[in-house]
């Protein structure tokens, strides 16, 4: 029990372990919700459904920033919101590239969500690894 308490209170990359654990639980919950509940069946996603899903996930991101503000203060929240908005703007070129790839390989519209989901999940995992390695490298110097 002492080891668990030490982990939850010790800083990992400058942030308490409990915060990282809460973030991981949120991500896993959203993945289960997306794959297991919202998109259990293969169907063509219409514009309205796509906009609703985007709005929902965008709202989760904004709410998470509010939680950061409440837990860690305004400076950390502004850092988060800056990264969040930069990521939102830079992801638009990814949408264009993925649309070109899906068109080139003639992926049927009803399967495009699944292909995009796993592709984006792979990008997130690789990006997390690179950020973790970069952070560890920066902390060494």
mmCIF file of N, CA and C in Angstrom:
data_model
loop_
_atom_site.group_PDB
_atom_site.id
_atom_site.type_symbol
_atom_site.label_atom_id
_atom_site.label_comp_id
_atom_site.label_asym_id
_atom_site.label_seq_id
_atom_site.Cartn_x
_atom_site.Cartn_y
_atom_site.Cartn_z
ATOM 1 N N UNK A 1 0.820 -1.190 0.000
ATOM 2 C CA UNK A 1 0.000 0.000 0.000
ATOM 3 C C UNK A 1 0.864 1.254 0.000
ATOM 4 N N UNK A 2 1.981 1.196 0.731
ATOM 5 C CA UNK A 2 2.888 2.343 0.760
ATOM 6 C C UNK A 2 3.506 2.597 -0.609
ATOM 7 N N UNK A 3 3.797 1.508 -1.344
ATOM 8 C CA UNK A 3 4.378 1.665 -2.678
ATOM 9 C C UNK A 3 3.373 2.330 -3.627
ATOM 10 N N UNK A 4 2.107 1.945 -3.513
ATOM 11 C CA UNK A 4 1.075 2.555 -4.350
ATOM 12 C C UNK A 4 0.911 4.032 -4.020
ATOM 13 N N UNK A 5 0.887 4.359 -2.737
ATOM 14 C CA UNK A 5 0.767 5.754 -2.321
ATOM 15 C C UNK A 5 1.972 6.564 -2.788
ATOM 16 N N UNK A 6 3.161 5.959 -2.705
ATOM 17 C CA UNK A 6 4.368 6.651 -3.167
ATOM 18 C C UNK A 6 4.304 6.906 -4.672
ATOM 19 N N UNK A 7 3.810 5.910 -5.429
ATOM 20 C CA UNK A 7 3.685 6.092 -6.877
ATOM 21 C C UNK A 7 2.696 7.200 -7.213
ATOM 22 N N UNK A 8 1.552 7.195 -6.542
ATOM 23 C CA UNK A 8 0.504 8.168 -6.851
ATOM 24 C C UNK A 8 0.902 9.595 -6.516
ATOM 25 N N UNK A 9 1.790 9.758 -5.548
ATOM 26 C CA UNK A 9 2.184 11.113 -5.146
ATOM 27 C C UNK A 9 3.514 11.553 -5.736
ATOM 28 N N UNK A 10 4.295 10.621 -6.259
ATOM 29 C CA UNK A 10 5.603 10.998 -6.811
ATOM 30 C C UNK A 10 5.441 11.634 -8.191
ATOM 31 N N UNK A 11 6.294 12.605 -8.502
ATOM 32 C CA UNK A 11 6.180 13.268 -9.812
ATOM 33 C C UNK A 11 6.736 12.396 -10.943
ATOM 34 N N UNK A 12 5.986 12.340 -12.026
ATOM 35 C CA UNK A 12 6.418 11.671 -13.253
ATOM 36 C C UNK A 12 6.392 12.746 -14.328
ATOM 37 N N UNK A 13 7.555 13.094 -14.842
ATOM 38 C CA UNK A 13 7.686 14.202 -15.795
ATOM 39 C C UNK A 13 7.102 15.489 -15.221
ATOM 40 N N UNK A 14 7.277 15.691 -13.926
ATOM 41 C CA UNK A 14 6.842 16.921 -13.278
ATOM 42 C C UNK A 14 5.376 16.966 -12.892
ATOM 43 N N UNK A 15 4.661 15.851 -13.051
ATOM 44 C CA UNK A 15 3.235 15.796 -12.729
ATOM 45 C C UNK A 15 2.989 14.583 -11.833
ATOM 46 N N UNK A 16 2.133 14.719 -10.813
ATOM 47 C CA UNK A 16 1.884 13.595 -9.902
ATOM 48 C C UNK A 16 1.387 12.345 -10.628
ATOM 49 N N UNK A 17 1.763 11.185 -10.100
ATOM 50 C CA UNK A 17 1.379 9.913 -10.705
ATOM 51 C C UNK A 17 -0.121 9.709 -10.790
ATOM 52 N N UNK A 18 -0.871 10.202 -9.791
ATOM 53 C CA UNK A 18 -2.326 10.040 -9.815
ATOM 54 C C UNK A 18 -2.937 10.747 -11.016
ATOM 55 N N UNK A 19 -2.317 11.849 -11.441
ATOM 56 C CA UNK A 19 -2.829 12.596 -12.588
ATOM 57 C C UNK A 19 -2.669 11.772 -13.864
ATOM 58 N N UNK A 20 -1.500 11.142 -14.020
ATOM 59 C CA UNK A 20 -1.271 10.299 -15.186
ATOM 60 C C UNK A 20 -2.216 9.104 -15.181
ATOM 61 N N UNK A 21 -2.461 8.539 -14.005
ATOM 62 C CA UNK A 21 -3.371 7.410 -13.893
ATOM 63 C C UNK A 21 -4.792 7.823 -14.280
ATOM 64 N N UNK A 22 -5.237 8.984 -13.819
ATOM 65 C CA UNK A 22 -6.568 9.491 -14.177
ATOM 66 C C UNK A 22 -6.660 9.734 -15.682
ATOM 67 N N UNK A 23 -5.598 10.273 -16.274
ATOM 68 C CA UNK A 23 -5.574 10.517 -17.715
ATOM 69 C C UNK A 23 -5.673 9.199 -18.484
ATOM 70 N N UNK A 24 -4.934 8.191 -18.040
ATOM 71 C CA UNK A 24 -4.966 6.880 -18.688
ATOM 72 C C UNK A 24 -6.361 6.259 -18.598
ATOM 73 N N UNK A 25 -6.998 6.369 -17.439
ATOM 74 C CA UNK A 25 -8.358 5.844 -17.270
ATOM 75 C C UNK A 25 -9.325 6.561 -18.215
ATOM 76 N N UNK A 26 -9.184 7.878 -18.347
ATOM 77 C CA UNK A 26 -10.038 8.641 -19.261
ATOM 78 C C UNK A 26 -9.855 8.165 -20.704
ATOM 79 N N UNK A 27 -8.620 7.991 -21.127
ATOM 80 C CA UNK A 27 -8.351 7.557 -22.505
ATOM 81 C C UNK A 27 -8.918 6.166 -22.761
ATOM 82 N N UNK A 28 -8.700 5.241 -21.839
ATOM 83 C CA UNK A 28 -9.213 3.879 -22.012
ATOM 84 C C UNK A 28 -10.738 3.882 -22.034
ATOM 85 N N UNK A 29 -11.354 4.682 -21.173
ATOM 86 C CA UNK A 29 -12.816 4.789 -21.154
ATOM 87 C C UNK A 29 -13.344 5.310 -22.487
ATOM 88 N N UNK A 30 -12.702 6.336 -23.035
ATOM 89 C CA UNK A 30 -13.141 6.882 -24.325
ATOM 90 C C UNK A 30 -12.951 5.874 -25.457
ATOM 91 N N UNK A 31 -11.862 5.102 -25.416
ATOM 92 C CA UNK A 31 -11.648 4.083 -26.446
ATOM 93 C C UNK A 31 -12.718 2.997 -26.379
ATOM 94 N N UNK A 32 -13.020 2.536 -25.166
ATOM 95 C CA UNK A 32 -14.058 1.513 -25.002
ATOM 96 C C UNK A 32 -15.407 2.055 -25.452
ATOM 97 N N UNK A 33 -15.708 3.291 -25.089
ATOM 98 C CA UNK A 33 -16.968 3.915 -25.506
ATOM 99 C C UNK A 33 -17.043 4.018 -27.028
ATOM 100 N N UNK A 34 -15.957 4.455 -27.657
ATOM 101 C CA UNK A 34 -15.960 4.634 -29.109
ATOM 102 C C UNK A 34 -16.064 3.296 -29.831
ATOM 103 N N UNK A 35 -15.211 2.351 -29.467
ATOM 104 C CA UNK A 35 -15.192 1.073 -30.184
ATOM 105 C C UNK A 35 -16.316 0.137 -29.774
ATOM 106 N N UNK A 36 -16.587 0.065 -28.472
ATOM 107 C CA UNK A 36 -17.527 -0.930 -27.983
ATOM 108 C C UNK A 36 -18.979 -0.509 -27.994
ATOM 109 N N UNK A 37 -19.248 0.797 -27.931
ATOM 110 C CA UNK A 37 -20.632 1.252 -27.821
ATOM 111 C C UNK A 37 -21.062 2.029 -29.066
ATOM 112 N N UNK A 38 -20.344 3.092 -29.387
ATOM 113 C CA UNK A 38 -20.781 3.981 -30.464
ATOM 114 C C UNK A 38 -20.624 3.378 -31.855
ATOM 115 N N UNK A 39 -19.617 2.557 -32.049
ATOM 116 C CA UNK A 39 -19.353 2.023 -33.396
ATOM 117 C C UNK A 39 -19.234 0.503 -33.380
ATOM 118 N N UNK A 40 -20.157 -0.122 -32.685
ATOM 119 C CA UNK A 40 -20.158 -1.578 -32.615
ATOM 120 C C UNK A 40 -20.449 -2.179 -33.989
ATOM 121 N N UNK A 41 -21.338 -1.544 -34.737
ATOM 122 C CA UNK A 41 -21.682 -2.033 -36.073
ATOM 123 C C UNK A 41 -21.047 -1.140 -37.138
ATOM 124 N N UNK A 42 -20.731 -1.752 -38.259
ATOM 125 C CA UNK A 42 -20.152 -1.002 -39.370
ATOM 126 C C UNK A 42 -21.273 -0.276 -40.100
ATOM 127 N N UNK A 43 -21.184 1.031 -40.181
ATOM 128 C CA UNK A 43 -22.159 1.798 -40.943
ATOM 129 C C UNK A 43 -21.482 3.052 -41.473
ATOM 130 N N UNK A 44 -22.107 3.598 -42.489
ATOM 131 C CA UNK A 44 -21.570 4.822 -43.080
ATOM 132 C C UNK A 44 -21.896 5.995 -42.160
ATOM 133 N N UNK A 45 -20.877 6.727 -41.762
ATOM 134 C CA UNK A 45 -21.060 7.849 -40.851
ATOM 135 C C UNK A 45 -21.445 9.082 -41.664
ATOM 136 N N UNK A 46 -22.595 9.642 -41.328
ATOM 137 C CA UNK A 46 -23.077 10.844 -41.998
ATOM 138 C C UNK A 46 -22.414 12.077 -41.392
ATOM 139 N N UNK A 47 -22.536 13.204 -42.074
ATOM 140 C CA UNK A 47 -21.922 14.449 -41.616
ATOM 141 C C UNK A 47 -22.419 14.840 -40.223
ATOM 142 N N UNK A 48 -23.715 14.699 -39.975
ATOM 143 C CA UNK A 48 -24.278 15.086 -38.680
ATOM 144 C C UNK A 48 -23.659 14.266 -37.546
ATOM 145 N N UNK A 49 -23.583 12.949 -37.724
ATOM 146 C CA UNK A 49 -22.993 12.086 -36.703
ATOM 147 C C UNK A 49 -21.524 12.423 -36.496
ATOM 148 N N UNK A 50 -20.821 12.676 -37.585
ATOM 149 C CA UNK A 50 -19.407 13.033 -37.493
ATOM 150 C C UNK A 50 -19.206 14.323 -36.699
ATOM 151 N N UNK A 51 -20.031 15.326 -36.981
ATOM 152 C CA UNK A 51 -19.929 16.595 -36.252
ATOM 153 C C UNK A 51 -20.285 16.433 -34.780
ATOM 154 N N UNK A 52 -21.277 15.595 -34.477
ATOM 155 C CA UNK A 52 -21.633 15.338 -33.080
ATOM 156 C C UNK A 52 -20.490 14.651 -32.337
ATOM 157 N N UNK A 53 -19.874 13.662 -32.976
ATOM 158 C CA UNK A 53 -18.748 12.972 -32.348
ATOM 159 C C UNK A 53 -17.577 13.925 -32.125
ATOM 160 N N UNK A 54 -17.261 14.719 -33.140
ATOM 161 C CA UNK A 54 -16.165 15.680 -32.999
ATOM 162 C C UNK A 54 -16.459 16.667 -31.875
ATOM 163 N N UNK A 55 -17.682 17.173 -31.836
ATOM 164 C CA UNK A 55 -18.055 18.129 -30.787
ATOM 165 C C UNK A 55 -17.937 17.500 -29.407
ATOM 166 N N UNK A 56 -18.344 16.245 -29.299
ATOM 167 C CA UNK A 56 -18.236 15.546 -28.016
ATOM 168 C C UNK A 56 -16.800 15.396 -27.565
ATOM 169 N N UNK A 57 -15.931 14.935 -28.466
ATOM 170 C CA UNK A 57 -14.529 14.752 -28.098
ATOM 171 C C UNK A 57 -13.830 16.089 -27.868
ATOM 172 N N UNK A 58 -14.191 17.098 -28.637
ATOM 173 C CA UNK A 58 -13.638 18.436 -28.423
ATOM 174 C C UNK A 58 -14.035 18.937 -27.033
ATOM 175 N N UNK A 59 -15.285 18.707 -26.656
ATOM 176 C CA UNK A 59 -15.763 19.125 -25.333
ATOM 177 C C UNK A 59 -15.033 18.391 -24.216
ATOM 178 N N UNK A 60 -14.748 17.108 -24.423
ATOM 179 C CA UNK A 60 -13.977 16.360 -23.425
ATOM 180 C C UNK A 60 -12.595 16.990 -23.269
ATOM 181 N N UNK A 61 -11.967 17.381 -24.383
ATOM 182 C CA UNK A 61 -10.656 18.030 -24.325
ATOM 183 C C UNK A 61 -10.693 19.352 -23.595
ATOM 184 N N UNK A 62 -11.717 20.147 -23.852
ATOM 185 C CA UNK A 62 -11.860 21.439 -23.168
ATOM 186 C C UNK A 62 -12.122 21.215 -21.680
ATOM 187 N N UNK A 63 -12.991 20.245 -21.352
ATOM 188 C CA UNK A 63 -13.290 19.947 -19.949
ATOM 189 C C UNK A 63 -12.047 19.435 -19.223
ATOM 190 N N UNK A 64 -11.228 18.632 -19.912
ATOM 191 C CA UNK A 64 -9.991 18.147 -19.299
ATOM 192 C C UNK A 64 -9.067 19.321 -18.985
ATOM 193 N N UNK A 65 -9.020 20.305 -19.860
ATOM 194 C CA UNK A 65 -8.244 21.513 -19.586
ATOM 195 C C UNK A 65 -8.771 22.256 -18.372
ATOM 196 N N UNK A 66 -10.097 22.282 -18.209
ATOM 197 C CA UNK A 66 -10.683 22.885 -17.014
ATOM 198 C C UNK A 66 -10.282 22.146 -15.754
ATOM 199 N N UNK A 67 -10.220 20.831 -15.863
ATOM 200 C CA UNK A 67 -9.778 20.018 -14.720
ATOM 201 C C UNK A 67 -8.312 20.311 -14.399
ATOM 202 N N UNK A 68 -7.492 20.450 -15.428
ATOM 203 C CA UNK A 68 -6.088 20.811 -15.212
ATOM 204 C C UNK A 68 -6.010 22.161 -14.508
ATOM 205 N N UNK A 69 -6.816 23.115 -14.944
ATOM 206 C CA UNK A 69 -6.833 24.443 -14.324
ATOM 207 C C UNK A 69 -7.176 24.327 -12.840
ATOM 208 N N UNK A 70 -8.175 23.527 -12.539
ATOM 209 C CA UNK A 70 -8.630 23.357 -11.161
ATOM 210 C C UNK A 70 -7.580 22.645 -10.310
ATOM 211 N N UNK A 71 -6.915 21.632 -10.879
ATOM 212 C CA UNK A 71 -5.957 20.838 -10.109
ATOM 213 C C UNK A 71 -4.555 21.437 -10.075
ATOM 214 N N UNK A 72 -4.077 21.972 -11.182
ATOM 215 C CA UNK A 72 -2.672 22.367 -11.300
ATOM 216 C C UNK A 72 -2.465 23.858 -11.499
ATOM 217 N N UNK A 73 -3.536 24.607 -11.705
ATOM 218 C CA UNK A 73 -3.397 26.054 -11.823
ATOM 219 C C UNK A 73 -3.473 26.558 -13.257
ATOM 220 N N UNK A 74 -3.539 27.885 -13.356
ATOM 221 C CA UNK A 74 -3.737 28.542 -14.641
ATOM 222 C C UNK A 74 -2.588 28.379 -15.617
ATOM 223 N N UNK A 75 -1.354 28.379 -15.114
ATOM 224 C CA UNK A 75 -0.199 28.260 -16.012
ATOM 225 C C UNK A 75 -0.201 26.914 -16.728
ATOM 226 N N UNK A 76 -0.393 25.838 -15.966
ATOM 227 C CA UNK A 76 -0.427 24.500 -16.579
ATOM 228 C C UNK A 76 -1.614 24.370 -17.536
ATOM 229 N N UNK A 77 -2.739 24.970 -17.164
ATOM 230 C CA UNK A 77 -3.921 24.901 -18.033
ATOM 231 C C UNK A 77 -3.679 25.647 -19.337
ATOM 232 N N UNK A 78 -3.045 26.801 -19.269
ATOM 233 C CA UNK A 78 -2.767 27.547 -20.499
ATOM 234 C C UNK A 78 -1.778 26.788 -21.381
ATOM 235 N N UNK A 79 -0.811 26.100 -20.768
ATOM 236 C CA UNK A 79 0.097 25.255 -21.551
ATOM 237 C C UNK A 79 -0.692 24.151 -22.253
ATOM 238 N N UNK A 80 -1.623 23.535 -21.515
ATOM 239 C CA UNK A 80 -2.450 22.484 -22.104
ATOM 240 C C UNK A 80 -3.296 23.034 -23.251
ATOM 241 N N UNK A 81 -4.004 24.139 -22.999
ATOM 242 C CA UNK A 81 -4.879 24.704 -24.036
ATOM 243 C C UNK A 81 -4.089 25.152 -25.262
ATOM 244 N N UNK A 82 -2.879 25.656 -25.062
ATOM 245 C CA UNK A 82 -2.043 26.030 -26.203
ATOM 246 C C UNK A 82 -1.724 24.805 -27.049
ATOM 247 N N UNK A 83 -1.274 23.736 -26.392
ATOM 248 C CA UNK A 83 -0.993 22.494 -27.109
ATOM 249 C C UNK A 83 -2.234 21.907 -27.759
ATOM 250 N N UNK A 84 -3.351 21.994 -27.060
ATOM 251 C CA UNK A 84 -4.625 21.476 -27.567
ATOM 252 C C UNK A 84 -5.037 22.193 -28.850
ATOM 253 N N UNK A 85 -4.968 23.508 -28.843
ATOM 254 C CA UNK A 85 -5.371 24.275 -30.026
ATOM 255 C C UNK A 85 -4.383 24.119 -31.183
ATOM 256 N N UNK A 86 -3.092 24.038 -30.867
ATOM 257 C CA UNK A 86 -2.101 23.790 -31.922
ATOM 258 C C UNK A 86 -2.362 22.424 -32.550
ATOM 259 N N UNK A 87 -2.625 21.424 -31.719
ATOM 260 C CA UNK A 87 -2.904 20.081 -32.225
ATOM 261 C C UNK A 87 -4.167 20.067 -33.085
ATOM 262 N N UNK A 88 -5.197 20.774 -32.669
ATOM 263 C CA UNK A 88 -6.432 20.839 -33.457
ATOM 264 C C UNK A 88 -6.164 21.446 -34.834
ATOM 265 N N UNK A 89 -5.390 22.511 -34.858
ATOM 266 C CA UNK A 89 -5.129 23.168 -36.146
ATOM 267 C C UNK A 89 -4.211 22.331 -37.032
ATOM 268 N N UNK A 90 -3.220 21.684 -36.448
ATOM 269 C CA UNK A 90 -2.300 20.879 -37.254
ATOM 270 C C UNK A 90 -2.925 19.573 -37.732
ATOM 271 N N UNK A 91 -3.973 19.117 -37.062
ATOM 272 C CA UNK A 91 -4.581 17.850 -37.462
ATOM 273 C C UNK A 91 -5.382 17.974 -38.758
ATOM 274 N N UNK A 92 -5.670 19.187 -39.191
ATOM 275 C CA UNK A 92 -6.435 19.365 -40.430
ATOM 276 C C UNK A 92 -5.674 18.835 -41.647
ATOM 277 N N UNK A 93 -4.353 18.957 -41.661
ATOM 278 C CA UNK A 93 -3.604 18.402 -42.788
ATOM 279 C C UNK A 93 -3.648 16.877 -42.761
ATOM 280 N N UNK A 94 -3.731 16.296 -41.558
ATOM 281 C CA UNK A 94 -3.864 14.843 -41.455
ATOM 282 C C UNK A 94 -5.181 14.374 -42.067
ATOM 283 N N UNK A 95 -6.241 15.145 -41.865
ATOM 284 C CA UNK A 95 -7.545 14.797 -42.436
ATOM 285 C C UNK A 95 -7.441 14.761 -43.964
ATOM 286 N N UNK A 96 -6.777 15.733 -44.543
ATOM 287 C CA UNK A 96 -6.610 15.777 -45.995
ATOM 288 C C UNK A 96 -5.821 14.560 -46.489
ATOM 289 N N UNK A 97 -4.713 14.255 -45.831
ATOM 290 C CA UNK A 97 -3.877 13.120 -46.247
ATOM 291 C C UNK A 97 -4.658 11.814 -46.121
ATOM 292 N N UNK A 98 -5.383 11.647 -45.028
ATOM 293 C CA UNK A 98 -6.147 10.408 -44.853
ATOM 294 C C UNK A 98 -7.256 10.292 -45.894
ATOM 295 N N UNK A 99 -7.893 11.408 -46.241
ATOM 296 C CA UNK A 99 -8.922 11.378 -47.289
ATOM 297 C C UNK A 99 -8.308 10.947 -48.618
ATOM 298 N N UNK A 100 -7.113 11.428 -48.911
ATOM 299 C CA UNK A 100 -6.430 11.035 -50.149
ATOM 300 C C UNK A 100 -6.093 9.541 -50.133
ATOM 301 N N UNK A 101 -5.617 9.039 -49.006
ATOM 302 C CA UNK A 101 -5.252 7.618 -48.900
ATOM 303 C C UNK A 101 -6.489 6.736 -49.026
ATOM 304 N N UNK A 102 -7.570 7.102 -48.327
ATOM 305 C CA UNK A 102 -8.797 6.309 -48.407
ATOM 306 C C UNK A 102 -9.353 6.304 -49.827
ATOM 307 N N UNK A 103 -9.254 7.430 -50.512
ATOM 308 C CA UNK A 103 -9.709 7.496 -51.896
ATOM 309 C C UNK A 103 -8.843 6.657 -52.821
ATOM 310 N N UNK A 104 -7.536 6.691 -52.613
ATOM 311 C CA UNK A 104 -6.613 5.943 -53.462
ATOM 312 C C UNK A 104 -6.860 4.435 -53.355
ATOM 313 N N UNK A 105 -7.080 3.952 -52.114
ATOM 314 C CA UNK A 105 -7.284 2.520 -51.903
ATOM 315 C C UNK A 105 -8.753 2.101 -52.015
ATOM 316 N N UNK A 106 -9.632 3.039 -52.383
ATOM 317 C CA UNK A 106 -11.063 2.755 -52.563
ATOM 318 C C UNK A 106 -11.685 2.040 -51.357
ATOM 319 N N UNK A 107 -11.391 2.540 -50.163
ATOM 320 C CA UNK A 107 -11.972 1.980 -48.947
ATOM 321 C C UNK A 107 -13.450 2.376 -48.911
ATOM 322 N N UNK A 108 -14.366 1.404 -48.802
ATOM 323 C CA UNK A 108 -15.795 1.753 -48.739
ATOM 324 C C UNK A 108 -16.088 2.662 -47.541
ATOM 325 N N UNK A 109 -17.035 3.581 -47.712
ATOM 326 C CA UNK A 109 -17.337 4.569 -46.662
ATOM 327 C C UNK A 109 -17.735 3.911 -45.346
ATOM 328 N N UNK A 110 -18.396 2.757 -45.407
ATOM 329 C CA UNK A 110 -18.839 2.147 -44.157
ATOM 330 C C UNK A 110 -17.676 1.574 -43.346
ATOM 331 N N UNK A 111 -16.513 1.354 -43.952
ATOM 332 C CA UNK A 111 -15.338 0.860 -43.229
ATOM 333 C C UNK A 111 -14.325 1.955 -42.919
ATOM 334 N N UNK A 112 -14.546 3.149 -43.428
ATOM 335 C CA UNK A 112 -13.558 4.211 -43.254
ATOM 336 C C UNK A 112 -13.351 4.587 -41.791
ATOM 337 N N UNK A 113 -14.410 4.571 -40.985
ATOM 338 C CA UNK A 113 -14.241 4.924 -39.571
ATOM 339 C C UNK A 113 -13.283 3.963 -38.890
ATOM 340 N N UNK A 114 -13.449 2.683 -39.134
ATOM 341 C CA UNK A 114 -12.594 1.682 -38.488
ATOM 342 C C UNK A 114 -11.144 1.859 -38.933
ATOM 343 N N UNK A 115 -10.924 2.054 -40.218
ATOM 344 C CA UNK A 115 -9.564 2.257 -40.735
ATOM 345 C C UNK A 115 -8.953 3.521 -40.137
ATOM 346 N N UNK A 116 -9.721 4.606 -40.129
ATOM 347 C CA UNK A 116 -9.234 5.861 -39.552
ATOM 348 C C UNK A 116 -8.957 5.718 -38.065
ATOM 349 N N UNK A 117 -9.857 5.040 -37.355
ATOM 350 C CA UNK A 117 -9.679 4.898 -35.913
ATOM 351 C C UNK A 117 -8.369 4.199 -35.592
ATOM 352 N N UNK A 118 -8.121 3.057 -36.226
ATOM 353 C CA UNK A 118 -6.897 2.318 -35.927
ATOM 354 C C UNK A 118 -5.659 3.058 -36.424
ATOM 355 N N UNK A 119 -5.780 3.759 -37.533
ATOM 356 C CA UNK A 119 -4.655 4.564 -38.009
ATOM 357 C C UNK A 119 -4.317 5.687 -37.050
ATOM 358 N N UNK A 120 -5.341 6.378 -36.576
ATOM 359 C CA UNK A 120 -5.114 7.475 -35.638
ATOM 360 C C UNK A 120 -4.624 6.945 -34.300
ATOM 361 N N UNK A 121 -5.155 5.807 -33.862
ATOM 362 C CA UNK A 121 -4.676 5.209 -32.613
ATOM 363 C C UNK A 121 -3.190 4.863 -32.717
ATOM 364 N N UNK A 122 -2.778 4.332 -33.861
ATOM 365 C CA UNK A 122 -1.357 4.057 -34.071
ATOM 366 C C UNK A 122 -0.514 5.313 -34.022
ATOM 367 N N UNK A 123 -1.019 6.385 -34.625
ATOM 368 C CA UNK A 123 -0.305 7.669 -34.593
ATOM 369 C C UNK A 123 -0.185 8.175 -33.160
ATOM 370 N N UNK A 124 -1.263 8.055 -32.377
ATOM 371 C CA UNK A 124 -1.234 8.518 -30.986
ATOM 372 C C UNK A 124 -0.211 7.733 -30.178
ATOM 373 N N UNK A 125 -0.186 6.419 -30.349
ATOM 374 C CA UNK A 125 0.777 5.596 -29.607
ATOM 375 C C UNK A 125 2.206 5.974 -29.990
ATOM 376 N N UNK A 126 2.472 6.091 -31.280
ATOM 377 C CA UNK A 126 3.821 6.469 -31.712
ATOM 378 C C UNK A 126 4.193 7.866 -31.233
ATOM 379 N N UNK A 127 3.246 8.786 -31.274
ATOM 380 C CA UNK A 127 3.502 10.150 -30.810
ATOM 381 C C UNK A 127 3.784 10.163 -29.308
ATOM 382 N N UNK A 128 3.028 9.373 -28.539
ATOM 383 C CA UNK A 128 3.249 9.297 -27.091
ATOM 384 C C UNK A 128 4.639 8.747 -26.784
ATOM 385 N N UNK A 129 5.057 7.745 -27.538
ATOM 386 C CA UNK A 129 6.400 7.194 -27.347
ATOM 387 C C UNK A 129 7.453 8.255 -27.644
ATOM 388 N N UNK A 130 7.289 8.971 -28.745
ATOM 389 C CA UNK A 130 8.264 10.009 -29.105
ATOM 390 C C UNK A 130 8.285 11.144 -28.081
ATOM 391 N N UNK A 131 7.117 11.552 -27.589
ATOM 392 C CA UNK A 131 7.063 12.610 -26.576
ATOM 393 C C UNK A 131 7.728 12.135 -25.294
ATOM 394 N N UNK A 132 7.446 10.898 -24.900
ATOM 395 C CA UNK A 132 8.077 10.347 -23.698
ATOM 396 C C UNK A 132 9.586 10.274 -23.825
ATOM 397 N N UNK A 133 10.067 9.804 -24.968
ATOM 398 C CA UNK A 133 11.515 9.737 -25.189
ATOM 399 C C UNK A 133 12.129 11.129 -25.237
ATOM 400 N N UNK A 134 11.449 12.064 -25.889
ATOM 401 C CA UNK A 134 11.950 13.438 -25.955
ATOM 402 C C UNK A 134 11.996 14.089 -24.589
ATOM 403 N N UNK A 135 10.966 13.865 -23.791
ATOM 404 C CA UNK A 135 10.935 14.428 -22.438
ATOM 405 C C UNK A 135 12.042 13.839 -21.587
ATOM 406 N N UNK A 136 12.237 12.528 -21.677
ATOM 407 C CA UNK A 136 13.310 11.887 -20.918
ATOM 408 C C UNK A 136 14.670 12.423 -21.353
ATOM 409 N N UNK A 137 14.844 12.635 -22.644
ATOM 410 C CA UNK A 137 16.108 13.165 -23.153
ATOM 411 C C UNK A 137 16.351 14.589 -22.660
ATOM 412 N N UNK A 138 15.317 15.416 -22.693
ATOM 413 C CA UNK A 138 15.459 16.802 -22.232
ATOM 414 C C UNK A 138 15.782 16.841 -20.740
ATOM 415 N N UNK A 139 15.176 15.955 -19.952
ATOM 416 C CA UNK A 139 15.435 15.948 -18.516
ATOM 417 C C UNK A 139 16.852 15.485 -18.184
ATOM 418 N N UNK A 140 17.484 14.758 -19.093
ATOM 419 C CA UNK A 140 18.866 14.316 -18.869
ATOM 420 C C UNK A 140 19.850 15.467 -18.972
ATOM 421 N N UNK A 141 19.488 16.516 -19.694
ATOM 422 C CA UNK A 141 20.403 17.639 -19.904
ATOM 423 C C UNK A 141 19.827 18.835 -19.287
#
